[in-house]
Coordinates of C-alpha atoms and ligand atoms in Angstrom, one line a residue:
M226 CA 0.0 0.0 0.0
K227 CA 1.0 3.6 -0.6
N228 CA 2.5 5.5 2.2
I229 CA -0.4 7.4 3.8
R230 CA -0.1 11.2 3.6
V231 CA -2.7 13.3 5.2
R232 CA -2.9 17.1 5.6
F233 CA -4.5 19.6 7.9
A234 CA -5.3 22.6 5.7
P235 CA -6.6 25.5 7.8
S236 CA -7.2 29.0 6.4
P237 CA -5.6 31.6 8.6
T238 CA -8.8 33.7 9.1
G239 CA -8.8 33.9 12.9
A240 CA -8.5 31.7 15.9
L241 CA -8.7 28.0 15.2
H242 CA -12.0 26.6 16.3
I243 CA -12.0 23.5 18.3
G244 CA -13.7 21.6 15.4
G245 CA -10.5 22.4 13.3
V246 CA -8.4 21.0 16.1
R247 CA -10.4 17.8 16.0
T248 CA -9.8 17.6 12.2
A249 CA -6.1 18.1 12.8
L250 CA -6.2 15.3 15.5
Y251 CA -8.0 12.8 13.3
N252 CA -5.5 13.4 10.5
Y253 CA -2.6 13.1 13.0
L254 CA -4.0 9.9 14.4
L255 CA -4.4 8.2 11.0
A256 CA -0.8 9.2 10.2
R257 CA 0.5 7.8 13.5
K258 CA -1.5 4.6 13.2
T259 CA -0.3 3.8 9.7
G260 CA 3.3 5.1 9.9
G261 CA 2.2 7.8 7.5
T262 CA 2.9 11.5 7.2
F263 CA 1.0 14.4 8.8
I264 CA 1.3 17.6 6.8
L265 CA 0.3 21.2 7.7
R266 CA -0.7 23.4 4.7
I267 CA -1.7 27.0 5.2
E268 CA -4.5 27.9 2.8
D269 CA -4.2 31.6 2.6
T270 CA -5.2 32.5 -1.0
D271 CA -8.3 34.5 0.1
Q272 CA -6.5 37.7 0.9
T273 CA -9.7 39.4 2.0
R274 CA -10.1 37.0 4.9
Y275 CA -6.4 36.9 5.9
V276 CA -5.9 37.7 9.6
P277 CA -2.4 38.5 10.8
G278 CA -1.3 36.2 13.6
A279 CA -3.7 33.4 12.7
E280 CA -1.0 31.2 11.2
E281 CA 1.2 31.6 14.4
Y282 CA -1.9 30.8 16.5
I283 CA -2.6 27.6 14.5
I284 CA 1.0 26.4 14.9
E285 CA 1.1 27.3 18.6
S286 CA -2.1 25.4 19.1
L287 CA -0.8 22.3 17.4
R288 CA 2.4 22.5 19.4
W289 CA 0.6 22.9 22.7
L290 CA -1.5 19.8 21.9
G291 CA 1.5 17.8 20.7
L292 CA 0.2 17.5 17.1
E293 CA 3.2 18.6 15.3
P294 CA 3.3 18.0 11.6
E295 CA 6.2 16.3 9.9
E296 CA 5.9 18.7 6.9
G297 CA 4.6 22.2 6.9
P298 CA 5.7 25.9 7.0
G299 CA 8.7 25.9 9.3
F300 CA 8.7 22.1 9.7
G301 CA 10.5 21.1 6.6
G302 CA 9.4 18.5 4.0
E303 CA 10.1 17.9 0.3
F304 CA 6.7 19.1 -1.1
G305 CA 6.9 22.7 -0.1
P306 CA 6.3 25.5 0.1
Y307 CA 3.4 24.7 2.4
R308 CA 1.8 28.1 2.4
Q309 CA -0.4 28.6 -0.6
S310 CA 0.5 32.3 -1.0
D311 CA 4.1 31.1 -1.6
R312 CA 2.9 28.8 -4.4
K313 CA 0.9 31.4 -6.3
E314 CA 2.6 31.0 -9.6
L315 CA 1.8 27.4 -9.8
Y316 CA -1.9 27.5 -9.9
G317 CA -2.4 29.7 -13.0
R318 CA -0.6 27.1 -15.1
F319 CA -3.1 24.4 -14.1
A320 CA -6.0 26.7 -14.7
R321 CA -4.8 27.4 -18.2
Q322 CA -4.2 23.8 -18.8
L323 CA -7.9 23.2 -18.0
V324 CA -8.9 26.0 -20.5
D325 CA -6.7 24.4 -23.2
S326 CA -8.2 20.9 -22.6
G327 CA -11.8 22.4 -22.7
H328 CA -12.6 21.8 -19.1
A329 CA -12.5 25.5 -18.1
Y330 CA -13.0 28.9 -19.8
Y331 CA -12.2 32.5 -19.4
A332 CA -15.0 34.7 -18.1
F333 CA -14.9 38.4 -18.6
D334 CA -18.1 39.3 -16.8
S335 CA -17.2 42.2 -14.4
P336 CA -18.4 42.1 -10.8
E337 CA -20.9 44.9 -11.7
E338 CA -22.3 42.9 -14.6
L339 CA -22.7 39.8 -12.4
D340 CA -24.4 41.9 -9.7
A341 CA -26.8 43.4 -12.3
R342 CA -27.6 39.9 -13.6
R343 CA -28.2 38.6 -10.1
E344 CA -30.6 41.5 -9.4
A345 CA -32.4 41.0 -12.7
E346 CA -32.9 37.3 -11.8
K347 CA -34.2 38.3 -8.4
E348 CA -36.8 40.5 -9.9
K349 CA -37.9 37.5 -11.9
G350 CA -38.3 35.6 -8.7
N351 CA -35.0 33.6 -8.9
H352 CA -33.1 34.3 -5.8
N353 CA -30.5 31.7 -6.5
F354 CA -28.7 32.8 -9.6
K355 CA -26.0 30.4 -10.6
Y356 CA -23.4 30.8 -13.3
D357 CA -23.9 27.4 -14.9
A358 CA -24.5 25.5 -18.1
T359 CA -27.9 27.0 -18.5
V360 CA -26.6 30.6 -18.5
R361 CA -23.0 30.4 -19.6
T362 CA -23.6 30.8 -23.3
A363 CA -25.4 34.0 -22.5
M364 CA -22.5 35.5 -20.5
R365 CA -19.3 37.1 -21.6
N366 CA -16.8 34.3 -21.8
S367 CA -14.6 32.3 -24.1
L368 CA -17.4 29.9 -24.8
S369 CA -19.8 32.6 -26.0
L370 CA -17.5 35.1 -27.6
P371 CA -15.6 34.6 -30.9
P372 CA -12.0 33.5 -30.4
A373 CA -10.6 36.8 -31.9
E374 CA -12.6 38.8 -29.4
V375 CA -11.3 36.6 -26.6
D376 CA -7.7 37.2 -27.7
R377 CA -8.4 40.9 -27.9
L378 CA -9.8 41.1 -24.4
I379 CA -6.9 39.1 -23.0
T380 CA -4.2 41.0 -24.8
T381 CA -5.7 44.4 -23.9
G382 CA -5.6 43.4 -20.3
V383 CA -9.4 43.1 -19.6
P384 CA -9.6 41.3 -16.2
Y385 CA -10.9 37.8 -16.4
T386 CA -11.5 34.8 -14.2
I387 CA -11.2 31.2 -15.1
R388 CA -14.2 29.1 -14.5
L389 CA -14.7 25.3 -14.4
K390 CA -17.0 24.1 -17.2
V391 CA -19.2 21.7 -15.2
P392 CA -20.5 18.9 -17.5
Q393 CA -24.3 18.5 -17.9
N394 CA -26.4 15.5 -16.9
E395 CA -23.8 13.7 -14.9
T396 CA -24.1 12.0 -11.5
I397 CA -20.9 12.4 -9.5
R398 CA -20.4 9.7 -6.9
I399 CA -18.1 9.9 -4.0
D400 CA -17.3 6.9 -1.9
D401 CA -16.9 8.7 1.4
L402 CA -15.1 6.6 4.1
I403 CA -17.5 7.8 6.8
R404 CA -20.7 8.4 4.8
G405 CA -20.5 5.7 2.2
E406 CA -21.7 6.6 -1.3
V407 CA -22.8 10.3 -1.6
S408 CA -23.9 11.5 -5.0
F409 CA -24.4 14.9 -6.6
E410 CA -26.1 15.9 -9.9
S411 CA -23.8 18.0 -12.0
N412 CA -26.8 20.1 -13.2
E413 CA -27.1 21.4 -9.6
L414 CA -23.5 22.7 -9.6
D415 CA -22.3 26.1 -10.7
D416 CA -19.3 26.8 -12.8
K417 CA -16.9 27.6 -9.9
V418 CA -14.3 30.3 -10.3
L419 CA -10.9 28.6 -10.2
L420 CA -8.6 31.5 -10.8
K421 CA -9.6 35.0 -9.7
A422 CA -9.1 38.3 -11.6
D423 CA -6.1 39.1 -9.5
G424 CA -4.4 35.8 -10.6
M425 CA -5.0 34.1 -7.2
P426 CA -6.6 30.7 -7.2
T427 CA -9.8 30.0 -5.3
Y428 CA -9.8 27.5 -2.5
H429 CA -11.1 24.8 -4.9
L430 CA -8.3 24.9 -7.4
A431 CA -5.4 25.4 -4.9
N432 CA -6.7 22.7 -2.7
I433 CA -6.8 20.1 -5.5
V434 CA -3.5 21.1 -7.1
D435 CA -1.8 20.9 -3.7
D436 CA -3.4 17.7 -2.6
H437 CA -2.2 16.2 -5.8
L438 CA 1.3 17.6 -5.8
M439 CA 1.7 16.8 -2.2
Q440 CA 0.6 13.2 -2.8
I441 CA -2.2 13.4 -0.3
T442 CA -3.9 10.0 0.0
H443 CA -6.7 10.8 2.5
V444 CA -8.7 14.1 2.8
I445 CA -10.2 14.2 6.3
R446 CA -12.1 17.3 6.9
G447 CA -15.3 18.8 8.2
E448 CA -18.8 18.0 6.9
E449 CA -19.2 21.5 5.6
W450 CA -16.8 20.7 2.7
L451 CA -18.9 17.7 1.5
P452 CA -20.8 19.7 -1.1
S453 CA -17.6 21.1 -2.6
T454 CA -16.3 17.6 -3.1
A455 CA -18.4 17.2 -6.2
H456 CA -16.4 20.1 -7.8
H457 CA -13.2 18.6 -6.5
V458 CA -13.9 15.2 -8.2
L459 CA -14.6 17.1 -11.5
L460 CA -11.3 18.9 -11.1
Y461 CA -9.3 15.7 -10.5
R462 CA -11.0 14.2 -13.5
S463 CA -10.4 17.2 -15.7
L464 CA -6.7 17.4 -14.8
G465 CA -6.3 13.7 -15.5
W466 CA -5.5 12.9 -11.9
E467 CA -8.6 10.8 -11.1
S468 CA -6.7 7.5 -10.8
D469 CA -4.8 8.7 -7.8
M470 CA -7.5 10.9 -6.3
P471 CA -7.3 10.9 -2.5
R472 CA -10.0 9.1 -0.5
F473 CA -12.5 11.4 1.3
A474 CA -13.7 11.3 4.9
H475 CA -16.1 14.0 6.0
L476 CA -16.3 14.4 9.8
P477 CA -19.6 14.9 11.6
L478 CA -20.5 18.3 13.0
I479 CA -19.8 19.3 16.6
L480 CA -23.0 20.3 18.2
K481 CA -23.8 22.8 21.0
P482 CA -23.8 21.3 24.6
N483 CA -27.6 21.1 24.4
G484 CA -27.3 19.2 21.2
K485 CA -29.2 21.8 19.2
G486 CA -27.3 23.1 16.2
K487 CA -23.7 23.5 15.4
L488 CA -21.3 24.7 18.0
S489 CA -20.3 28.3 17.2
K490 CA -17.6 30.5 18.6
R491 CA -20.3 32.7 20.1
D492 CA -21.4 29.7 22.2
G493 CA -18.1 29.9 24.1
V494 CA -18.8 33.4 25.2
K495 CA -22.5 32.8 25.8
L496 CA -21.9 29.7 28.0
G497 CA -18.6 30.7 29.5
I498 CA -16.8 27.7 28.1
P499 CA -13.7 27.5 25.8
V500 CA -14.3 26.5 22.2
F501 CA -10.8 27.4 21.2
P502 CA -7.5 25.7 22.1
L503 CA -5.8 29.0 23.2
A504 CA -6.9 32.5 24.0
W505 CA -7.2 34.8 21.0
E506 CA -7.0 38.6 21.2
G507 CA -9.1 39.9 18.3
D508 CA -9.7 43.6 17.4
S509 CA -12.8 43.8 19.5
P510 CA -14.0 42.2 22.7
E511 CA -16.6 40.2 20.6
D512 CA -13.7 38.8 18.7
S513 CA -11.6 37.8 21.7
F514 CA -11.8 34.4 23.3
T515 CA -10.3 32.4 26.0
G516 CA -9.0 28.9 25.4
F517 CA -8.7 25.5 26.9
R518 CA -5.1 26.2 27.9
E519 CA -6.1 29.4 29.8
F520 CA -9.0 27.5 31.4
G521 CA -6.5 25.2 33.0
F522 CA -6.7 22.2 30.8
D523 CA -4.0 19.6 30.4
P524 CA -3.5 19.2 26.6
R525 CA -3.6 15.4 27.0
A526 CA -7.1 15.7 28.3
V527 CA -8.2 17.9 25.5
I528 CA -6.8 15.4 23.0
N529 CA -8.6 12.5 24.7
F530 CA -11.9 14.5 24.9
L531 CA -11.7 15.6 21.2
A532 CA -10.9 12.1 20.0
F533 CA -14.3 11.0 21.4
L534 CA -16.2 13.8 19.7
G535 CA -17.2 11.8 16.7
W536 CA -15.1 8.6 17.2
N537 CA -15.3 5.8 19.6
P538 CA -13.1 2.8 20.2
G539 CA -16.0 0.3 20.4
T540 CA -15.0 -0.6 24.0
E541 CA -15.7 0.8 27.4
Q542 CA -12.2 2.3 27.7
E543 CA -12.3 6.1 27.9
L544 CA -8.8 7.1 29.0
F545 CA -6.4 6.9 26.1
S546 CA -2.9 8.3 25.8
V547 CA -2.2 9.7 22.3
E548 CA -0.2 6.6 21.5
E549 CA -3.2 4.4 22.5
L550 CA -5.5 6.6 20.5
A551 CA -3.3 6.2 17.4
E552 CA -3.3 2.5 17.8
A553 CA -7.1 2.2 18.3
F554 CA -8.1 4.8 15.8
S555 CA -9.8 4.0 12.5
L556 CA -11.9 6.1 10.1
E557 CA -14.5 3.4 10.1
R558 CA -15.4 4.0 13.7
I559 CA -16.2 7.7 13.1
G560 CA -19.9 8.3 13.3
K561 CA -22.1 10.2 10.8
A562 CA -24.2 11.9 13.5
G563 CA -23.3 15.2 15.0
A564 CA -21.3 14.9 18.3
R565 CA -22.4 16.9 21.3
F566 CA -19.8 19.2 22.8
D567 CA -20.2 18.2 26.4
F568 CA -18.1 20.5 28.5
D569 CA -18.7 18.6 31.7
K570 CA -17.1 15.6 30.0
A571 CA -14.1 17.7 29.1
R572 CA -13.7 18.6 32.7
W573 CA -14.1 15.0 33.7
F574 CA -11.3 14.0 31.4
N575 CA -9.1 16.8 32.7
Q576 CA -9.7 15.7 36.3
Q577 CA -8.7 12.2 35.4
Y578 CA -5.4 13.4 33.8
L579 CA -4.5 15.6 36.7
Q580 CA -5.2 12.9 39.3
H581 CA -3.1 10.5 37.4
S582 CA -0.2 12.9 37.0
A583 CA 2.9 12.5 39.2
D584 CA 3.1 15.4 41.7
A585 CA 6.2 16.8 40.1
E586 CA 4.5 16.7 36.6
L587 CA 1.4 18.5 38.0
A588 CA 3.7 21.1 39.6
K589 CA 5.1 21.9 36.1
L590 CA 1.6 22.2 34.6
V591 CA 0.3 24.4 37.3
R592 CA 3.3 26.8 37.6
P593 CA 2.3 29.2 34.9
F594 CA -1.0 29.7 36.7
L595 CA 0.7 30.6 39.9
E596 CA 3.0 33.0 38.0
R597 CA -0.1 34.8 36.8
H598 CA -0.7 35.6 40.5
G599 CA 2.9 36.6 41.0
H600 CA 4.2 33.5 42.7
S601 CA 7.1 31.3 41.7
P602 CA 7.4 28.8 44.6
E603 CA 10.3 26.4 45.0
E604 CA 9.9 23.2 43.1
A605 CA 9.9 20.9 46.1
Y606 CA 7.3 23.0 47.9
L607 CA 5.0 23.2 44.8
T608 CA 5.3 19.5 44.3
A609 CA 4.3 18.8 47.9
V610 CA 1.3 21.2 47.5
C611 CA 0.3 19.4 44.3
G612 CA 0.4 16.1 46.1
L613 CA -2.1 17.4 48.7
M614 CA -4.4 19.2 46.2
K615 CA -4.4 16.7 43.4
E616 CA -7.7 15.1 44.4
R617 CA -9.3 18.4 44.8
I618 CA -8.8 20.0 41.4
T619 CA -10.5 19.6 38.1
V620 CA -8.8 22.3 36.1
L621 CA -5.3 23.8 36.8
T622 CA -6.8 27.1 37.8
D623 CA -8.5 25.3 40.7
L624 CA -5.1 25.0 42.5
W625 CA -5.0 28.7 43.0
E626 CA -8.7 29.1 43.5
N627 CA -8.9 26.5 46.2
G628 CA -5.3 26.6 47.6
Y629 CA -4.0 30.1 47.3
Y630 CA -3.3 30.0 51.0
F631 CA -0.3 27.8 50.3
F632 CA 1.3 30.7 48.6
E633 CA 0.1 33.8 50.5
E634 CA -1.6 34.7 53.7
V635 CA -5.2 33.8 54.4
R636 CA -7.4 36.5 53.0
E637 CA -10.7 35.6 54.5
Y638 CA -11.9 33.4 57.3
D639 CA -15.1 31.3 57.5
E640 CA -16.8 33.7 59.8
K641 CA -19.9 31.7 60.4
T642 CA -18.1 28.6 61.6
V643 CA -15.8 30.7 63.8
Q644 CA -18.8 32.4 65.5
K645 CA -20.4 29.0 66.0
K646 CA -17.4 27.1 67.3
W647 CA -15.0 29.5 68.9
S648 CA -15.3 31.1 72.4
A649 CA -13.0 33.3 74.4
E650 CA -12.0 30.6 76.8
R651 CA -10.5 28.6 74.0
R652 CA -7.8 31.1 73.5
K653 CA -5.6 29.9 76.5
P654 CA -5.5 26.2 75.6
F655 CA -4.8 27.0 71.9
E656 CA -1.9 29.2 73.0
D657 CA -0.6 26.1 74.7
L658 CA -1.0 24.3 71.4
V659 CA 0.9 27.0 69.6
D660 CA 3.7 26.6 72.1
T661 CA 3.7 22.8 71.7
L662 CA 3.8 23.0 68.0
R663 CA 6.6 25.6 68.0
Q664 CA 8.8 23.3 70.0
L665 CA 8.0 20.1 68.1
P666 CA 11.4 18.7 67.0
D667 CA 9.8 16.7 64.1
F668 CA 7.2 18.6 62.0
Q669 CA 6.0 15.7 59.9
A670 CA 2.2 14.9 59.9
P671 CA 2.3 11.9 62.3
A672 CA 4.3 13.9 64.9
I673 CA 2.0 16.9 64.6
E674 CA -1.0 14.6 64.9
A675 CA 0.4 12.9 68.1
A676 CA 1.2 16.3 69.7
T677 CA -2.3 17.6 68.9
K678 CA -4.0 14.6 70.4
E679 CA -1.9 14.9 73.5
F680 CA -2.9 18.5 73.7
M681 CA -6.6 17.6 73.3
Q682 CA -6.4 15.2 76.2
R683 CA -4.6 17.7 78.4
H684 CA -7.4 20.2 77.9
E685 CA -10.2 17.7 77.6
L686 CA -11.1 18.9 74.1
K687 CA -12.7 16.9 71.3
F688 CA -11.7 16.6 67.7
G689 CA -14.7 18.7 66.7
D690 CA -13.4 21.5 69.0
V691 CA -10.0 21.6 67.6
L692 CA -9.6 20.3 64.0
P693 CA -12.1 22.7 62.3
M694 CA -10.5 25.6 64.1
L695 CA -7.0 24.6 63.1
R696 CA -8.2 24.2 59.5
I697 CA -9.7 27.6 59.4
A698 CA -6.7 29.2 61.1
L699 CA -4.4 27.7 58.4
S700 CA -6.6 28.1 55.3
G701 CA -9.6 30.2 56.2
T702 CA -12.0 27.5 55.2
L703 CA -13.2 24.0 56.2
Q704 CA -12.4 22.6 52.8
G705 CA -9.0 21.3 51.9
P706 CA -6.6 18.5 52.5
A707 CA -6.1 16.7 55.9
V708 CA -5.1 19.3 58.4
F709 CA -1.9 17.6 59.7
D710 CA -0.6 17.2 56.1
M711 CA -1.4 20.8 55.4
M712 CA 0.7 21.9 58.4
A713 CA 3.6 19.6 57.4
V714 CA 3.6 21.1 53.9
L715 CA 3.2 24.7 55.1
G716 CA 6.1 24.1 57.5
Q717 CA 6.5 24.7 61.2
E718 CA 7.1 28.4 61.2
R719 CA 4.3 29.4 58.8
S720 CA 1.8 27.0 60.5
V721 CA 2.6 28.2 64.0
E722 CA 2.5 31.9 63.0
R723 CA -0.8 31.4 61.2
I724 CA -2.5 29.7 64.1
A725 CA -1.1 32.3 66.6
S726 CA -2.4 35.2 64.5
A727 CA -5.7 33.5 63.8
L728 CA -6.4 33.3 67.6
Q729 CA -6.5 37.1 67.6
I730 CA -8.6 37.3 64.5
F731 CA -11.1 34.8 65.8
E732 CA -11.6 37.0 68.9
G733 CA -12.4 39.9 66.6
L734 CA -14.8 37.8 64.7
I735 CA -16.8 36.6 67.7
A736 CA -16.8 40.1 69.1
R737 CA -18.6 41.2 65.9
S738 CA -21.3 38.7 66.3
N739 CA -22.1 39.7 69.9
Ligands
LIG1038 N1 -8.9 25.6 3.9 C1 -10.0 24.8 4.2 C2 -10.4 25.1 5.7 O1 -10.2 26.2 6.1 C3 -9.6 23.4 4.1 C4 -10.7 22.4 3.8 C5 -10.1 21.1 3.4 O2 -9.5 20.4 4.2 O3 -10.2 20.8 2.2 O4 -11.0 24.3 6.4

């Protein structure tokens, strides 16, 4: 069998939607599974939609997720350049070849003429004007005009486009690897522009020429491209490349969390969930989005979650490393039906990954989130905190949200509990505890626990009198890891100081309630 070559071919028109990331992932997985090649091609021929920074964003997203291409702009490869704007010259040649072989034609209709025609059709009740076989002979093109006139128009520099001459009365069949046979009637298709008046190719021409020259074997892309595939098949045929046309696989839609309709970038903002891999700063707040990375996701969890948006392994197993995904992956197990974007499921995957991470690994992942708050703790300390908090976080931002007190002083105390459980006469015995802890030669959790128990006996206090108060003194809240572990990690000096100063604060709090 031929070496499998797949490509991810985004247009740099803004932030890369999560659906695009899934397309990249499925291409990547097929390449990994088969020992094939994963290629990145930047489709930037539509200059009106070009957005600066979008290509860098795409590449940074792929890097963050570990989906690096073997070939692509900046990645090397023998089939480059991999940015279509750098291949401009190439496409015109193929467009002309199609004119010469009778599969395409020059069209001189100006945008104004086309608009006027569209308006006239509308007045007649036809809102769907198509430049196709039924009208082409009545338009200004090399099929309707005498050859001498065509030559004159070209040599005098009148702008023209090159259009595909779609044949009449043909059924075009595609054997889609996900959908099975899909057919299109050629009479429904318009004569697509292949080369624009400025000499740039349209998506259709550039895409086919590049897939052919880059020896792409499988085109895996979103369902929204299925209708274009009929034109693509005609192009392969007309260029004489049909015998090694790639196989097509059109991926199902990604649906909103409620399952109703396609997931849009607006949904992210509306629902407060990420639908992009990374944050994107657009020109306006409406065009600025946060991403999975900034939400505190582990890229491995994002990969695992996305893999299941449309594909399933056919077993109960849900947690897959990328290597395991590559092994289990097959296009046959991708469904046709839309896949619901279930953000709670994404969070569940993330929680699983964080809990299965080694403490030191988690420390690395979480560090940038602490740096955002101006903290760069020692590695050993952060690793210990991660060990304690691991069970209590779903996304990386939770470590700060729920455990900021490991890095700075307690900001707020659980006032209600203090008022319920604390009384002035407790102060003396707790001062004794502070002294005991200050003198403890070993400040590991078992020693702290033993000393605390002894103290409780000495003063005839119960667990319920002591532990919640210690917890609040150290962290401000009743939630959190086991209190003796927390003390051991915070360290002797910090724990003792915190408890000592909390005793005073508690007094203030109960005074307030009286
Ligand atoms: N440039 C197209 C896009 O932005 C590529 C579609 C395809 O893969 O053919 O999605």
